[in-house]
């Protein structure tokens, strides 16, 4: 029998993760996005990444279509307000006040992100309350190669420091 969800969450909050914004466009062309820490590299050849999205989120519905696309913008230290905006603000307010562009797929890409990846959905796997989306990277960019990432650990944003020795 599996552990209760509270015990599961308590254990996983001990795992530090980077913070990303995952974005796409609706069929009508409206930008949509959310804060995601469930992001990982899968393969360099072909270049594949995963994002894991809750079935209750609008993003899940948007990525289910035949032509699903998404961009991942990797946030820098100091961009916690942007992370919070995409986690808690109404859809129509999320993109205001930030500089966005598009790359190959038309999904919004944050110009001030550390780096970004523009992807087409190549597979989906339902996993409990979430779906694992595998995206093939069609375009990417590194905007701030020397800046540290935004990190989330134990219910809060953290700073990285380089360990010498």
PDB file of C-alpha atoms in Angstrom, residues 23-33 62 69 91 95 100-102 105-108:
ATOM      1  CA  UNK A  23       4.260  28.380 -21.833  1.00  0.00           C
ATOM      2  CA  UNK A  24       2.118  27.678 -24.887  1.00  0.00           C
ATOM      3  CA  UNK A  25      -0.561  29.306 -27.041  1.00  0.00           C
ATOM      4  CA  UNK A  26      -4.241  28.444 -27.205  1.00  0.00           C
ATOM      5  CA  UNK A  27      -5.902  27.624 -30.539  1.00  0.00           C
ATOM      6  CA  UNK A  28      -7.069  31.267 -30.562  1.00  0.00           C
ATOM      7  CA  UNK A  29      -3.460  32.463 -30.174  1.00  0.00           C
ATOM      8  CA  UNK A  30      -3.707  33.549 -26.527  1.00  0.00           C
ATOM      9  CA  UNK A  31      -0.550  32.989 -24.446  1.00  0.00           C
ATOM     10  CA  UNK A  32      -0.858  30.668 -21.451  1.00  0.00           C
ATOM     11  CA  UNK A  33       1.770  29.643 -18.909  1.00  0.00           C
ATOM     12  CA  UNK A  62      -3.708  22.730 -24.138  1.00  0.00           C
ATOM     13  CA  UNK A  69       3.904  22.763 -28.331  1.00  0.00           C
ATOM     14  CA  UNK A  91      -4.133  33.969 -16.668  1.00  0.00           C
ATOM     15  CA  UNK A  95       2.511  37.900 -19.151  1.00  0.00           C
ATOM     16  CA  UNK A 100       8.449  37.860 -24.379  1.00  0.00           C
ATOM     17  CA  UNK A 101       9.247  36.607 -27.864  1.00  0.00           C
ATOM     18  CA  UNK A 102       8.646  33.402 -29.820  1.00  0.00           C
ATOM     19  CA  UNK A 105       6.853  26.728 -32.391  1.00  0.00           C
ATOM     20  CA  UNK A 106       5.203  30.040 -31.540  1.00  0.00           C
ATOM     21  CA  UNK A 107       5.134  29.324 -27.793  1.00  0.00           C
ATOM     22  CA  UNK A 108       6.112  32.377 -25.688  1.00  0.00           C
TER      23      UNK A 108
END
